[in-house]
mmCIF file of C-alpha atoms in Angstrom:
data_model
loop_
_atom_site.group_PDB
_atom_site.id
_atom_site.type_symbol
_atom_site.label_atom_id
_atom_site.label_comp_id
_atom_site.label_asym_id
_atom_site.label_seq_id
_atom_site.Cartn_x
_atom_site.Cartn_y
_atom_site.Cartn_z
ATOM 1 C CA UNK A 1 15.129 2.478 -3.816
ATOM 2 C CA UNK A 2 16.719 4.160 -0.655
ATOM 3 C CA UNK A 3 13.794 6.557 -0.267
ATOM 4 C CA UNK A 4 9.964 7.484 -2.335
ATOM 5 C CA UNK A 5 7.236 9.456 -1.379
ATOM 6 C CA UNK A 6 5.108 11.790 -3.265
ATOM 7 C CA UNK A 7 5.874 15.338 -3.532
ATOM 8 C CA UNK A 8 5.363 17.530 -0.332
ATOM 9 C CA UNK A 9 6.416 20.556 -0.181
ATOM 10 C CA UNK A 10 4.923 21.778 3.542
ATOM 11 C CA UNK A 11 6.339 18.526 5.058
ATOM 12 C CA UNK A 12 9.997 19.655 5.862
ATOM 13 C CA UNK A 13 8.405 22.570 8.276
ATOM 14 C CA UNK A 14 5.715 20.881 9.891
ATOM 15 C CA UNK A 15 3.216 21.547 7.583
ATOM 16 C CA UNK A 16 -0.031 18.978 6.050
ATOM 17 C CA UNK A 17 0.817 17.951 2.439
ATOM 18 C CA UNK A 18 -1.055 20.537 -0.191
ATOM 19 C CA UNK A 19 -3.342 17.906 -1.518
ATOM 20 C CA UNK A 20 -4.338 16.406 1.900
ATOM 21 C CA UNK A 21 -3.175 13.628 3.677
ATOM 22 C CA UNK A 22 -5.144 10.720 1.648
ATOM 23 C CA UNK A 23 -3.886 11.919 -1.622
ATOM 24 C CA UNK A 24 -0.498 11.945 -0.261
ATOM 25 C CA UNK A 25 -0.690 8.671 1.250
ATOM 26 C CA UNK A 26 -2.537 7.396 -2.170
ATOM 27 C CA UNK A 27 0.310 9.027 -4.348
ATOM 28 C CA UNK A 28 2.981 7.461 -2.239
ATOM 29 C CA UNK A 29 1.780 4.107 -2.261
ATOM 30 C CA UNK A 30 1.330 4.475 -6.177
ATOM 31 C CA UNK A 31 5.135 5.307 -6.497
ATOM 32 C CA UNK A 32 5.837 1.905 -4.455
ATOM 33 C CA UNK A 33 3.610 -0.032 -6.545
ATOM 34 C CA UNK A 34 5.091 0.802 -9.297
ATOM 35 C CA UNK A 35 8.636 0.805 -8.294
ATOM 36 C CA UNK A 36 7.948 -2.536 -7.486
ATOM 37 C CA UNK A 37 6.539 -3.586 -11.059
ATOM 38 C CA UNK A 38 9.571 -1.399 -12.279
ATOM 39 C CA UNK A 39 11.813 -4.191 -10.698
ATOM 40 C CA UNK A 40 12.810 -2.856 -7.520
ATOM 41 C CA UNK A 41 13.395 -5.627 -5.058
ATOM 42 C CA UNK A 42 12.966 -3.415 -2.390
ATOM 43 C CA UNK A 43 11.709 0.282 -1.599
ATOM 44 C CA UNK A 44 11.753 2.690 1.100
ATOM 45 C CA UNK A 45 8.996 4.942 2.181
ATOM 46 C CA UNK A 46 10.647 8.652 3.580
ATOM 47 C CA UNK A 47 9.740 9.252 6.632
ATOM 48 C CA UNK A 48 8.759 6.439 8.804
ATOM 49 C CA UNK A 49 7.828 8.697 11.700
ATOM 50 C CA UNK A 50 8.250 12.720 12.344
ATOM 51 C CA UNK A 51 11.419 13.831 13.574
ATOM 52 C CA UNK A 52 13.276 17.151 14.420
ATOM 53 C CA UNK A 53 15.076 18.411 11.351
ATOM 54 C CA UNK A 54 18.221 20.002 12.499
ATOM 55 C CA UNK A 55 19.110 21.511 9.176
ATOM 56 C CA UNK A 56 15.347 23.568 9.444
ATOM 57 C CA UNK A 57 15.318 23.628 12.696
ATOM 58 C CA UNK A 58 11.803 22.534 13.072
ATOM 59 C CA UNK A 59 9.583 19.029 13.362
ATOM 60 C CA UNK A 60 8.956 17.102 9.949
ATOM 61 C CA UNK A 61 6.006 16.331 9.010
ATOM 62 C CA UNK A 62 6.305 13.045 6.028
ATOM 63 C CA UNK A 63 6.384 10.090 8.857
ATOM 64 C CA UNK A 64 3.963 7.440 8.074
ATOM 65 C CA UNK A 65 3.715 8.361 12.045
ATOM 66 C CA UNK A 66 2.738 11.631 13.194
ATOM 67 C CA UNK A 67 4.742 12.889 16.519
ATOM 68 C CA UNK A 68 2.432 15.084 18.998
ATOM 69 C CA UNK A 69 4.862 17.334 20.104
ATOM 70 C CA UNK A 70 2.614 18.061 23.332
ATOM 71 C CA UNK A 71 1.866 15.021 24.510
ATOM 72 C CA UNK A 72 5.180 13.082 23.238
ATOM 73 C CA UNK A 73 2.876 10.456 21.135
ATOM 74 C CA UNK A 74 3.083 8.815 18.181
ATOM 75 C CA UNK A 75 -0.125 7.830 15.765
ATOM 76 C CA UNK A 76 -0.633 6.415 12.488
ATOM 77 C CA UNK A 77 -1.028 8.526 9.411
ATOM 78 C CA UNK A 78 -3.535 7.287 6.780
ATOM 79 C CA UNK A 79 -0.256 7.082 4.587
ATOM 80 C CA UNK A 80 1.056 4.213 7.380
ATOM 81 C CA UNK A 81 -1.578 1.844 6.285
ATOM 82 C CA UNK A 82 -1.951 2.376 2.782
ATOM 83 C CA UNK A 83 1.789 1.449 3.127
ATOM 84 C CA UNK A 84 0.943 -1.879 5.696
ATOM 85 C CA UNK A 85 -0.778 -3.083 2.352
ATOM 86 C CA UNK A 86 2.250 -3.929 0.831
ATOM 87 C CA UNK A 87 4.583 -4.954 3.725
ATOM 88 C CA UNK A 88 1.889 -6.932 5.777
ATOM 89 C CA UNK A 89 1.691 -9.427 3.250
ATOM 90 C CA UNK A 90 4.972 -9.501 1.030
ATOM 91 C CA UNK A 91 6.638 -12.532 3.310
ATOM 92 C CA UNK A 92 10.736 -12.503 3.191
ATOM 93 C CA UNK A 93 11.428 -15.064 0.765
ATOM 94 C CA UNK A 94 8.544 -13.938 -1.941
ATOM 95 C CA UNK A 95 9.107 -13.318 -6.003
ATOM 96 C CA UNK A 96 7.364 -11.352 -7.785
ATOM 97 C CA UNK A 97 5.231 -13.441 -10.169
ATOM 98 C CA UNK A 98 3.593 -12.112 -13.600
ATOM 99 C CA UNK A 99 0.398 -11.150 -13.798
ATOM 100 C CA UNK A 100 -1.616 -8.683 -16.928
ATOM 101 C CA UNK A 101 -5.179 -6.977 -16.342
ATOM 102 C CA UNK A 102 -7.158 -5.209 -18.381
ATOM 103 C CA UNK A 103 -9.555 -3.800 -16.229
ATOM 104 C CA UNK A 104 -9.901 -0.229 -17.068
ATOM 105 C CA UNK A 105 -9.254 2.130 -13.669
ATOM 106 C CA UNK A 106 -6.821 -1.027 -12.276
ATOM 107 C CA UNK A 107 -3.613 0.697 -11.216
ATOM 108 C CA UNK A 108 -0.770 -0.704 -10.890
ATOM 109 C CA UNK A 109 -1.000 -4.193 -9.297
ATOM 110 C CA UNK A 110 1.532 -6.582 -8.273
ATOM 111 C CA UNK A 111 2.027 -10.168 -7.422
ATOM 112 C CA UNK A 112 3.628 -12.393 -5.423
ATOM 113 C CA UNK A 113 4.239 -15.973 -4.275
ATOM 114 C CA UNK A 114 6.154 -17.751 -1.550
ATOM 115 C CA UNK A 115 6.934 -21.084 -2.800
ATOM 116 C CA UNK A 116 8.054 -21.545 1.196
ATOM 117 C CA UNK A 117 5.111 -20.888 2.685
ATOM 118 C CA UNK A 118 2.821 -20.948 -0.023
ATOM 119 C CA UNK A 119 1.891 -17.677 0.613
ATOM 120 C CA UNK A 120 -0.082 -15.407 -2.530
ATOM 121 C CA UNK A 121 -0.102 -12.416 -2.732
ATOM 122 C CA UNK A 122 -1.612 -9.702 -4.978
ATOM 123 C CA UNK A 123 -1.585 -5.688 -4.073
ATOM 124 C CA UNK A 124 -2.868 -3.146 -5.994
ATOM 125 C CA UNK A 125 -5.499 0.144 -6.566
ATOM 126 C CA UNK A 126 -8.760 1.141 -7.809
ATOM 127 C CA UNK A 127 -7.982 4.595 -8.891
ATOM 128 C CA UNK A 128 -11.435 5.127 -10.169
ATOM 129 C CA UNK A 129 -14.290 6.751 -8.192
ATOM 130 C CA UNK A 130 -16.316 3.852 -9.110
ATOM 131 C CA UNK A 131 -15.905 0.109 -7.708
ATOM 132 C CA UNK A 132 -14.496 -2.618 -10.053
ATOM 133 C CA UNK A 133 -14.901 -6.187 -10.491
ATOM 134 C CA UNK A 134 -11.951 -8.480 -10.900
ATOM 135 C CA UNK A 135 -12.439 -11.628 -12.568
ATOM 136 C CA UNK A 136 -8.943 -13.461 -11.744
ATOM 137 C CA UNK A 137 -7.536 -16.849 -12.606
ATOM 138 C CA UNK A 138 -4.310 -18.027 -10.996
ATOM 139 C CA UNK A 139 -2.605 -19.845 -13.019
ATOM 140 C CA UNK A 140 1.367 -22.538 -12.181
ATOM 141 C CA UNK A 141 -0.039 -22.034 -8.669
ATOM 142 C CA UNK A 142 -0.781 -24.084 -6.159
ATOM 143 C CA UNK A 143 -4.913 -24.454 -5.911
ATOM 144 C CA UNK A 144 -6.277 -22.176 -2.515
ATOM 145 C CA UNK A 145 -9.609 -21.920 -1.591
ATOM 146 C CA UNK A 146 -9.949 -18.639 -0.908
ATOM 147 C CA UNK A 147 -8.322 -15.519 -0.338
ATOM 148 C CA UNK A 148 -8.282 -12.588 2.443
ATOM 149 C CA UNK A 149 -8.701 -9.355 1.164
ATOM 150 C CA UNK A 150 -8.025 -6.182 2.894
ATOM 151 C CA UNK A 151 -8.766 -2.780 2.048
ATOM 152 C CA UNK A 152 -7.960 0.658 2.528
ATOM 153 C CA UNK A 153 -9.648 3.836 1.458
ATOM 154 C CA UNK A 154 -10.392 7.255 2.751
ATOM 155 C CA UNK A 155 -12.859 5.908 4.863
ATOM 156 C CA UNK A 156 -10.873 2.357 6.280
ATOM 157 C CA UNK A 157 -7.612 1.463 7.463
ATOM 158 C CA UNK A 158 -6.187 -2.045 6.277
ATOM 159 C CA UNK A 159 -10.153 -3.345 6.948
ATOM 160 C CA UNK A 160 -10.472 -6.493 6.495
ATOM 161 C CA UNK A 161 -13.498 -7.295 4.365
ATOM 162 C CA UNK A 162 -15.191 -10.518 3.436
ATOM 163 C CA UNK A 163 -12.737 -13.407 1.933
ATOM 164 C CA UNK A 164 -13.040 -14.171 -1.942
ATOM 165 C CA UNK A 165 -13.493 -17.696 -2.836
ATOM 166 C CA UNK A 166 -11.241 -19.341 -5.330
ATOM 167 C CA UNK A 167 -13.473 -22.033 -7.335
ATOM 168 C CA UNK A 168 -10.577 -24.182 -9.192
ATOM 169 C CA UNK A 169 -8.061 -21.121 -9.907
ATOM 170 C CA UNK A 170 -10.925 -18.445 -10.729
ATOM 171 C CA UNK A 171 -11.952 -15.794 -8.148
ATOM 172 C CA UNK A 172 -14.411 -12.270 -8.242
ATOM 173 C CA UNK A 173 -14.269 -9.549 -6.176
ATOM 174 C CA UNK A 174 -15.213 -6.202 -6.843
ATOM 175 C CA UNK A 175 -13.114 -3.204 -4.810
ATOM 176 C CA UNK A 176 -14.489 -0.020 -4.077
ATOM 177 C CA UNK A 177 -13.878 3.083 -5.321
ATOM 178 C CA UNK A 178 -10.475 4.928 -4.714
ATOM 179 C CA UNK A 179 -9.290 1.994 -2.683
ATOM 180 C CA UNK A 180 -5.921 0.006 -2.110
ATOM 181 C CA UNK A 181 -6.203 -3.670 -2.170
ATOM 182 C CA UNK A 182 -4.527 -7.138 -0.588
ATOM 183 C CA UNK A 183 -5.266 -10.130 -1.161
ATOM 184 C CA UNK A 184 -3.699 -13.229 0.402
ATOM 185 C CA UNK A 185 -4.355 -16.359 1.162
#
C-alpha cells in the first residue's frame, strides 16, 4: 500500500486530528494491521514527519513527527510509536505465519517468523477498555523460552514490560486495556 492513515481532516492545515491524537494514532495502526492480515507485503504510513504543503500553502500536520516551526525541531507523535510496534520487530526476511484467536476484544493480530534469524513475532491490539489474557501455543516453531513484550497505550510509548515465559510452546500474558502489543523473542 503506497500510503494509510486514518481519516484527518484538520491535518492538511496544521490542525490536531478531530478525535485526538491517540485515536488517530490507534486508528492508523488498526488500518496497518489489517492491511497486513489483508495480504499486503508492505504498507506505508502518510506522513512520516510534518512538512510545508505547497499546494495549501501551510505546514501539515499527519507526520508520525511533529515539526516545531519555532524552534526548527522534530518530536515523536504518539502515532510514531504505535507505528514502531510493527516495524521494530518485523525483521527483512520475515513471512507472515497463520495464527486464529478467539479472544473476544483481540483486534487484529498478526504473525511472523524469520526462519533466518529465528526471530517471532506477533503484533496486535486490545481494543477493549478492559485487559485480556492470552493463552497462546506456538505451534511448527522452533521452541523459545520466552518472549519480550512491548506495549503501547495512551499512557506508554513502546514500554517494555515484563517478558512472558514460553513453557514447551504455551505462553500467558494478559495486555491492558486499549493497548498495542509486540511480542518477540
Amino acid at each position: 500500500v503506497t500510503e494509510t492513515a486514518s481519516s484527518c481532516s484538520t491535518c492538511e492545515t496544521a490542525g490536531t486530528p478531530s478525535q485526538g491524537e491517540w485515536s488517530f494514532a490507534l486508528d492508523t495502526t488498526r488500518l496497518v494491521l489489517d492491511d497486513i492480515a489483508n495480504g499486503f507485503t508492505s504498507v506505508l504510513v502518510y506522513d512520516g514527519f510534518d512538512s510545508f504543503y505547497f499546494h495549501h500553502n501551510s505546514y501539515g500536520s499527519w507526520g508520525l513527527l511533529s515539526y516545531n516551526q519555532a524552534t526548527g525541531v522534530y518530536t515523536p507523535r504518539k502515532r510514531f510509536y504505535t507505528n514502531a510496534q510493527v516495524n521494530a520487530f518485523i525483521e527483512p526476511g520475515s513471512v507472515r505465519i497463520a495464527q486464529s484467536d478467539s479472544i473476544n476484544g483481540l483486534d487484529t493480530t498478526v504473525a511472523f517468523y524469520n526462519q533466518a534469524t529465528g526471530r517471532i513475532t506477533i503484533i496486535g491490539q486490545n481494543a477493549r477498555n478492559t485487559s485480556i489474557t492470552i493463552n497462546g501455543q506456538m505451534l511448527n516453531l522452533p521452541l523459545v523460552s520466552s518472549l519480550a513484550l512491548y506495549t503501547t497505550n495512551s499512557s506508554v510509548d513502546l514500554q517494555r514490560g515484563t517478558d512472558v515465559p514460553v513453557t514447551g510452546n504455551t505462553f500467558s500474558v494478559t495486555i491492558p486495556a486499549n493497548t498495542i502489543f509486540s511480542m518477540t523473542n
